[in-house]
Amino acid sequence: MTEFVTVVLNERIATLLLSRPPTNALTRQVCREIAEAATELGGREDVCAVIVFGGHEIFSAGEDMPELQTLTEVEARQAAQVCQRAVDALAAIPKPTVAAITGYALGAGQTLALAADWRISGDNVKFGATEILAGLAPAAGGATRLAGAVGDSKAKDLVFSGRFVDAREALDLGLIDQLVAPDAVYDAAVTWASRFMDYSPEVLAAAKAAFGGD
């Protein structure tokens, strides 16, 4: 049983649904559940593509700061490793993956979205590598993944400043691949993922592996 992550299957497209209101903050438990669900989906023969979705209000506001503030230095390092495993597990799914992004994708939440192959966003979404605003550096490979999407110079600007990026700038930077109306985000992600339903899962896995490991 999982508390915050649910997997829903519809015509061979699986949705990994985050549900920890109000902001889908990434506690250690949420990250463990993401890693477990992603690993399971990677091995399922009845799944041809995966959508990661935070619901219609918000994708994820990043790491749970109230939880982090209760941790010792050792526990905080362990929590960063747990978050890293969740991001890596999503990236390692040997199937096409699409992040359907609503509301906010901040800090580790943005990094989680960057672990998907593509990102579909509502035109009102805010993005940000906001860790520095809390006196932290990006964890879970956040800086590396951001640089892979937008290049080193732009990634450093975002990481060092912690500034918010609106959806239009995110599209221009290459953070996202398609911009749609807020209410159309999930349906657009399903349409994107549906393009791969007729292809061999083995060939898709090999094609994804050809880009190298994350």
PDB file of C-alpha atoms in Angstrom:
ATOM      1  CA  MET A   1       0.000   0.000   0.000  1.00  0.00           C
ATOM      2  CA  THR A   2       1.185   3.520  -0.789  1.00  0.00           C
ATOM      3  CA  GLU A   3       0.018   6.709   0.856  1.00  0.00           C
ATOM      4  CA  PHE A   4       0.989   9.438  -1.581  1.00  0.00           C
ATOM      5  CA  VAL A   5       1.637   7.823  -4.980  1.00  0.00           C
ATOM      6  CA  THR A   6      -0.921   5.970  -7.054  1.00  0.00           C
ATOM      7  CA  VAL A   7      -0.521   4.159 -10.367  1.00  0.00           C
ATOM      8  CA  VAL A   8      -3.478   4.206 -12.767  1.00  0.00           C
ATOM      9  CA  LEU A   9      -3.435   2.213 -16.018  1.00  0.00           C
ATOM     10  CA  ASN A  10      -5.570   3.173 -19.016  1.00  0.00           C
ATOM     11  CA  GLU A  11      -5.028   1.467 -22.371  1.00  0.00           C
ATOM     12  CA  ARG A  12      -1.368   0.683 -21.685  1.00  0.00           C
ATOM     13  CA  ILE A  13      -0.573   4.228 -20.585  1.00  0.00           C
ATOM     14  CA  ALA A  14       0.238   4.343 -16.878  1.00  0.00           C
ATOM     15  CA  THR A  15      -0.129   7.472 -14.792  1.00  0.00           C
ATOM     16  CA  LEU A  16       2.105   7.861 -11.755  1.00  0.00           C
ATOM     17  CA  LEU A  17      -0.030  10.225  -9.703  1.00  0.00           C
ATOM     18  CA  LEU A  18       1.426  12.265  -6.830  1.00  0.00           C
ATOM     19  CA  SER A  19      -1.124  13.091  -4.170  1.00  0.00           C
ATOM     20  CA  ARG A  20       0.183  14.893  -1.106  1.00  0.00           C
ATOM     21  CA  PRO A  21      -1.877  18.063  -0.749  1.00  0.00           C
ATOM     22  CA  PRO A  22      -1.538  20.938  -0.783  1.00  0.00           C
ATOM     23  CA  THR A  23       1.798  21.185  -2.641  1.00  0.00           C
ATOM     24  CA  ASN A  24       2.989  17.628  -3.367  1.00  0.00           C
ATOM     25  CA  ALA A  25       6.121  18.386  -1.355  1.00  0.00           C
ATOM     26  CA  LEU A  26       8.675  15.594  -1.646  1.00  0.00           C
ATOM     27  CA  THR A  27       9.140  14.031   1.758  1.00  0.00           C
ATOM     28  CA  ARG A  28      11.290  10.944   2.170  1.00  0.00           C
ATOM     29  CA  GLN A  29       8.175   8.787   2.122  1.00  0.00           C
ATOM     30  CA  VAL A  30       6.892  10.370  -1.095  1.00  0.00           C
ATOM     31  CA  CYS A  31      10.285   9.821  -2.735  1.00  0.00           C
ATOM     32  CA  ARG A  32      10.386   6.181  -1.642  1.00  0.00           C
ATOM     33  CA  GLU A  33       6.934   5.635  -3.122  1.00  0.00           C
ATOM     34  CA  ILE A  34       7.936   7.323  -6.399  1.00  0.00           C
ATOM     35  CA  ALA A  35      11.012   5.089  -6.671  1.00  0.00           C
ATOM     36  CA  GLU A  36       9.005   1.952  -5.949  1.00  0.00           C
ATOM     37  CA  ALA A  37       6.258   2.852  -8.435  1.00  0.00           C
ATOM     38  CA  ALA A  38       8.740   3.799 -11.165  1.00  0.00           C
ATOM     39  CA  THR A  39      10.670   0.561 -10.719  1.00  0.00           C
ATOM     40  CA  GLU A  40       7.456  -1.452 -10.885  1.00  0.00           C
ATOM     41  CA  LEU A  41       6.253   0.354 -14.018  1.00  0.00           C
ATOM     42  CA  GLY A  42       9.586  -0.199 -15.710  1.00  0.00           C
ATOM     43  CA  GLY A  43       9.074  -3.947 -15.525  1.00  0.00           C
ATOM     44  CA  ARG A  44       5.412  -4.134 -16.497  1.00  0.00           C
ATOM     45  CA  GLU A  45       4.737  -5.589 -19.936  1.00  0.00           C
ATOM     46  CA  ASP A  46       1.234  -4.086 -20.043  1.00  0.00           C
ATOM     47  CA  VAL A  47       2.626  -0.523 -19.911  1.00  0.00           C
ATOM     48  CA  CYS A  48       3.902   1.192 -23.055  1.00  0.00           C
ATOM     49  CA  ALA A  49       4.344   4.738 -21.695  1.00  0.00           C
ATOM     50  CA  VAL A  50       4.235   6.547 -18.355  1.00  0.00           C
ATOM     51  CA  ILE A  51       2.844   9.951 -17.355  1.00  0.00           C
ATOM     52  CA  VAL A  52       3.922  11.526 -14.070  1.00  0.00           C
ATOM     53  CA  PHE A  53       1.255  13.926 -12.845  1.00  0.00           C
ATOM     54  CA  GLY A  54       0.713  15.942  -9.679  1.00  0.00           C
ATOM     55  CA  GLY A  55      -2.989  16.505 -10.232  1.00  0.00           C
ATOM     56  CA  HIS A  56      -4.775  19.522 -11.636  1.00  0.00           C
ATOM     57  CA  GLU A  57      -3.522  22.018  -9.027  1.00  0.00           C
ATOM     58  CA  ILE A  58       0.243  21.583  -8.616  1.00  0.00           C
ATOM     59  CA  PHE A  59       3.005  19.295  -9.852  1.00  0.00           C
ATOM     60  CA  SER A  60       5.385  19.669  -6.899  1.00  0.00           C
ATOM     61  CA  ALA A  61       6.777  22.521  -4.845  1.00  0.00           C
ATOM     62  CA  GLY A  62       9.946  20.531  -4.170  1.00  0.00           C
ATOM     63  CA  GLU A  63      11.439  19.104  -1.016  1.00  0.00           C
ATOM     64  CA  ASP A  64       9.406  19.363   2.159  1.00  0.00           C
ATOM     65  CA  MET A  65      11.168  22.130   4.075  1.00  0.00           C
ATOM     66  CA  PRO A  66       9.428  21.552   7.445  1.00  0.00           C
ATOM     67  CA  GLU A  67      10.631  17.944   7.339  1.00  0.00           C
ATOM     68  CA  LEU A  68      14.158  18.941   6.320  1.00  0.00           C
ATOM     69  CA  GLN A  69      14.381  21.387   9.213  1.00  0.00           C
ATOM     70  CA  THR A  70      13.847  18.544  11.690  1.00  0.00           C
ATOM     71  CA  LEU A  71      16.699  16.415  10.313  1.00  0.00           C
ATOM     72  CA  THR A  72      20.243  16.100  11.539  1.00  0.00           C
ATOM     73  CA  GLU A  73      23.068  16.660   9.073  1.00  0.00           C
ATOM     74  CA  VAL A  74      23.410  12.904   8.550  1.00  0.00           C
ATOM     75  CA  GLU A  75      19.673  12.467   8.107  1.00  0.00           C
ATOM     76  CA  ALA A  76      19.582  15.346   5.612  1.00  0.00           C
ATOM     77  CA  ARG A  77      22.265  13.648   3.495  1.00  0.00           C
ATOM     78  CA  GLN A  78      20.273  10.432   3.619  1.00  0.00           C
ATOM     79  CA  ALA A  79      17.114  12.303   2.602  1.00  0.00           C
ATOM     80  CA  ALA A  80      18.963  13.759  -0.400  1.00  0.00           C
ATOM     81  CA  GLN A  81      19.943  10.226  -1.408  1.00  0.00           C
ATOM     82  CA  VAL A  82      16.333   9.074  -1.133  1.00  0.00           C
ATOM     83  CA  CYS A  83      15.253  11.957  -3.385  1.00  0.00           C
ATOM     84  CA  GLN A  84      18.045  11.120  -5.827  1.00  0.00           C
ATOM     85  CA  ARG A  85      16.821   7.517  -6.049  1.00  0.00           C
ATOM     86  CA  ALA A  86      13.305   8.686  -6.869  1.00  0.00           C
ATOM     87  CA  VAL A  87      14.517  10.954  -9.679  1.00  0.00           C
ATOM     88  CA  ASP A  88      16.872   8.296 -11.031  1.00  0.00           C
ATOM     89  CA  ALA A  89      14.156   5.628 -10.919  1.00  0.00           C
ATOM     90  CA  LEU A  90      11.841   7.786 -13.013  1.00  0.00           C
ATOM     91  CA  ALA A  91      14.638   8.513 -15.496  1.00  0.00           C
ATOM     92  CA  ALA A  92      15.475   4.797 -15.698  1.00  0.00           C
ATOM     93  CA  ILE A  93      11.994   3.650 -16.761  1.00  0.00           C
ATOM     94  CA  PRO A  94      12.720   1.932 -20.107  1.00  0.00           C
ATOM     95  CA  LYS A  95       9.596   3.410 -21.701  1.00  0.00           C
ATOM     96  CA  PRO A  96       8.638   6.864 -22.978  1.00  0.00           C
ATOM     97  CA  THR A  97       7.789   9.149 -20.032  1.00  0.00           C
ATOM     98  CA  VAL A  98       5.919  12.451 -19.986  1.00  0.00           C
ATOM     99  CA  ALA A  99       5.625  14.895 -17.077  1.00  0.00           C
ATOM    100  CA  ALA A 100       2.234  16.641 -17.013  1.00  0.00           C
ATOM    101  CA  ILE A 101       2.929  19.852 -15.105  1.00  0.00           C
ATOM    102  CA  THR A 102       0.410  22.132 -13.415  1.00  0.00           C
ATOM    103  CA  GLY A 103       0.779  24.983 -10.927  1.00  0.00           C
ATOM    104  CA  TYR A 104       4.392  24.884  -9.802  1.00  0.00           C
ATOM    105  CA  ALA A 105       7.464  22.737 -10.449  1.00  0.00           C
ATOM    106  CA  LEU A 106      10.094  24.022  -8.028  1.00  0.00           C
ATOM    107  CA  GLY A 107      13.373  22.752  -6.662  1.00  0.00           C
ATOM    108  CA  ALA A 108      13.361  18.964  -6.489  1.00  0.00           C
ATOM    109  CA  GLY A 109       9.909  19.042  -8.102  1.00  0.00           C
ATOM    110  CA  GLN A 110      11.427  20.634 -11.181  1.00  0.00           C
ATOM    111  CA  THR A 111      14.210  18.046 -11.093  1.00  0.00           C
ATOM    112  CA  LEU A 112      11.632  15.260 -10.979  1.00  0.00           C
ATOM    113  CA  ALA A 113       9.938  16.726 -14.060  1.00  0.00           C
ATOM    114  CA  LEU A 114      13.307  16.917 -15.821  1.00  0.00           C
ATOM    115  CA  ALA A 115      13.764  13.173 -15.270  1.00  0.00           C
ATOM    116  CA  ALA A 116      10.925  12.528 -17.735  1.00  0.00           C
ATOM    117  CA  ASP A 117      11.615  12.351 -21.456  1.00  0.00           C
ATOM    118  CA  TRP A 118       9.223  15.240 -22.177  1.00  0.00           C
ATOM    119  CA  ARG A 119       7.317  17.898 -20.264  1.00  0.00           C
ATOM    120  CA  ILE A 120       3.846  19.234 -21.015  1.00  0.00           C
ATOM    121  CA  SER A 121       2.923  22.365 -19.069  1.00  0.00           C
ATOM    122  CA  GLY A 122      -0.004  24.631 -18.462  1.00  0.00           C
ATOM    123  CA  ASP A 123       0.572  28.205 -19.627  1.00  0.00           C
ATOM    124  CA  ASN A 124       0.243  29.488 -16.038  1.00  0.00           C
ATOM    125  CA  VAL A 125       2.921  27.270 -14.461  1.00  0.00           C
ATOM    126  CA  LYS A 126       5.923  28.604 -12.541  1.00  0.00           C
ATOM    127  CA  PHE A 127       9.261  26.795 -12.612  1.00  0.00           C
ATOM    128  CA  GLY A 128      12.351  27.397 -10.537  1.00  0.00           C
ATOM    129  CA  ALA A 129      15.579  25.969  -9.164  1.00  0.00           C
ATOM    130  CA  THR A 130      14.633  27.552  -5.868  1.00  0.00           C
ATOM    131  CA  GLU A 131      16.857  25.642  -3.441  1.00  0.00           C
ATOM    132  CA  ILE A 132      19.250  28.568  -2.958  1.00  0.00           C
ATOM    133  CA  LEU A 133      16.398  30.634  -1.504  1.00  0.00           C
ATOM    134  CA  ALA A 134      16.378  28.173   1.414  1.00  0.00           C
ATOM    135  CA  GLY A 135      20.158  28.224   1.732  1.00  0.00           C
ATOM    136  CA  LEU A 136      20.595  24.935  -0.121  1.00  0.00           C
ATOM    137  CA  ALA A 137      22.200  23.722  -3.328  1.00  0.00           C
ATOM    138  CA  PRO A 138      20.211  21.604  -5.794  1.00  0.00           C
ATOM    139  CA  ALA A 139      20.130  17.930  -4.848  1.00  0.00           C
ATOM    140  CA  ALA A 140      19.052  14.812  -6.741  1.00  0.00           C
ATOM    141  CA  GLY A 141      21.109  15.812  -9.782  1.00  0.00           C
ATOM    142  CA  GLY A 142      19.051  18.969 -10.196  1.00  0.00           C
ATOM    143  CA  ALA A 143      21.821  21.179 -11.577  1.00  0.00           C
ATOM    144  CA  THR A 144      23.037  18.514 -14.008  1.00  0.00           C
ATOM    145  CA  ARG A 145      19.572  17.767 -15.346  1.00  0.00           C
ATOM    146  CA  LEU A 146      18.761  21.457 -15.666  1.00  0.00           C
ATOM    147  CA  ALA A 147      22.001  22.077 -17.567  1.00  0.00           C
ATOM    148  CA  GLY A 148      21.154  19.161 -19.855  1.00  0.00           C
ATOM    149  CA  ALA A 149      17.881  20.848 -20.729  1.00  0.00           C
ATOM    150  CA  VAL A 150      18.895  24.510 -21.044  1.00  0.00           C
ATOM    151  CA  GLY A 151      22.716  24.567 -21.164  1.00  0.00           C
ATOM    152  CA  ASP A 152      25.267  25.431 -18.487  1.00  0.00           C
ATOM    153  CA  SER A 153      25.037  29.228 -18.671  1.00  0.00           C
ATOM    154  CA  LYS A 154      21.259  29.445 -18.363  1.00  0.00           C
ATOM    155  CA  ALA A 155      21.199  26.703 -15.736  1.00  0.00           C
ATOM    156  CA  LYS A 156      23.715  28.602 -13.593  1.00  0.00           C
ATOM    157  CA  ASP A 157      21.619  31.749 -13.885  1.00  0.00           C
ATOM    158  CA  LEU A 158      18.565  29.869 -12.628  1.00  0.00           C
ATOM    159  CA  VAL A 159      20.383  27.959  -9.876  1.00  0.00           C
ATOM    160  CA  PHE A 160      22.402  30.902  -8.532  1.00  0.00           C
ATOM    161  CA  SER A 161      19.431  33.294  -8.532  1.00  0.00           C
ATOM    162  CA  GLY A 162      16.639  30.908  -7.565  1.00  0.00           C
ATOM    163  CA  ARG A 163      14.300  33.050  -9.635  1.00  0.00           C
ATOM    164  CA  PHE A 164      10.928  31.886 -10.848  1.00  0.00           C
ATOM    165  CA  VAL A 165      10.446  31.200 -14.553  1.00  0.00           C
ATOM    166  CA  ASP A 166       7.047  31.539 -16.171  1.00  0.00           C
ATOM    167  CA  ALA A 167       5.759  28.998 -18.650  1.00  0.00           C
ATOM    168  CA  ARG A 168       6.558  31.048 -21.751  1.00  0.00           C
ATOM    169  CA  GLU A 169      10.181  31.529 -20.722  1.00  0.00           C
ATOM    170  CA  ALA A 170      10.368  27.849 -19.749  1.00  0.00           C
ATOM    171  CA  LEU A 171       9.286  26.934 -23.278  1.00  0.00           C
ATOM    172  CA  ASP A 172      11.831  29.305 -24.802  1.00  0.00           C
ATOM    173  CA  LEU A 173      14.596  27.901 -22.585  1.00  0.00           C
ATOM    174  CA  GLY A 174      13.756  24.289 -23.443  1.00  0.00           C
ATOM    175  CA  LEU A 175      12.534  23.355 -19.972  1.00  0.00           C
ATOM    176  CA  ILE A 176       9.248  22.198 -21.449  1.00  0.00           C
ATOM    177  CA  ASP A 177       8.208  20.755 -24.795  1.00  0.00           C
ATOM    178  CA  GLN A 178       4.580  21.821 -25.145  1.00  0.00           C
ATOM    179  CA  LEU A 179       2.509  24.615 -23.665  1.00  0.00           C
ATOM    180  CA  VAL A 180      -1.262  24.171 -23.334  1.00  0.00           C
ATOM    181  CA  ALA A 181      -4.206  25.621 -21.427  1.00  0.00           C
ATOM    182  CA  PRO A 182      -4.134  24.684 -17.720  1.00  0.00           C
ATOM    183  CA  ASP A 183      -7.158  22.395 -17.949  1.00  0.00           C
ATOM    184  CA  ALA A 184      -5.690  20.553 -20.959  1.00  0.00           C
ATOM    185  CA  VAL A 185      -2.367  19.470 -19.436  1.00  0.00           C
ATOM    186  CA  TYR A 186      -3.200  15.867 -18.612  1.00  0.00           C
ATOM    187  CA  ASP A 187      -5.101  15.226 -21.854  1.00  0.00           C
ATOM    188  CA  ALA A 188      -2.197  16.677 -23.847  1.00  0.00           C
ATOM    189  CA  ALA A 189       0.201  14.366 -22.021  1.00  0.00           C
ATOM    190  CA  VAL A 190      -2.001  11.381 -22.852  1.00  0.00           C
ATOM    191  CA  THR A 191      -2.055  12.422 -26.500  1.00  0.00           C
ATOM    192  CA  TRP A 192       1.736  12.749 -26.482  1.00  0.00           C
ATOM    193  CA  ALA A 193       2.207   9.336 -24.840  1.00  0.00           C
ATOM    194  CA  SER A 194      -0.347   7.669 -27.122  1.00  0.00           C
ATOM    195  CA  ARG A 195       1.934   8.166 -30.120  1.00  0.00           C
ATOM    196  CA  PHE A 196       4.061   5.270 -28.910  1.00  0.00           C
ATOM    197  CA  MET A 197       1.368   2.657 -28.289  1.00  0.00           C
ATOM    198  CA  ASP A 198       1.887   0.851 -31.594  1.00  0.00           C
ATOM    199  CA  TYR A 199       5.646   0.466 -31.259  1.00  0.00           C
ATOM    200  CA  SER A 200       7.453  -2.536 -29.846  1.00  0.00           C
ATOM    201  CA  PRO A 201       8.260  -2.008 -26.137  1.00  0.00           C
ATOM    202  CA  GLU A 202      11.601  -3.732 -26.685  1.00  0.00           C
ATOM    203  CA  VAL A 203      12.529  -1.398 -29.528  1.00  0.00           C
ATOM    204  CA  LEU A 204      11.411   1.672 -27.555  1.00  0.00           C
ATOM    205  CA  ALA A 205      13.517   0.533 -24.601  1.00  0.00           C
ATOM    206  CA  ALA A 206      16.508   0.052 -26.887  1.00  0.00           C
ATOM    207  CA  ALA A 207      15.930   3.453 -28.489  1.00  0.00           C
ATOM    208  CA  LYS A 208      15.813   5.112 -25.074  1.00  0.00           C
ATOM    209  CA  ALA A 209      18.939   3.264 -23.954  1.00  0.00           C
ATOM    210  CA  ALA A 210      20.730   4.570 -27.062  1.00  0.00           C
ATOM    211  CA  PHE A 211      20.751   8.010 -25.462  1.00  0.00           C
ATOM    212  CA  GLY A 212      22.797   6.715 -22.558  1.00  0.00           C
ATOM    213  CA  GLY A 213      22.025   6.334 -18.889  1.00  0.00           C
ATOM    214  CA  ASP A 214      20.960   9.183 -16.621  1.00  0.00           C
TER     215      ASP A 214
END
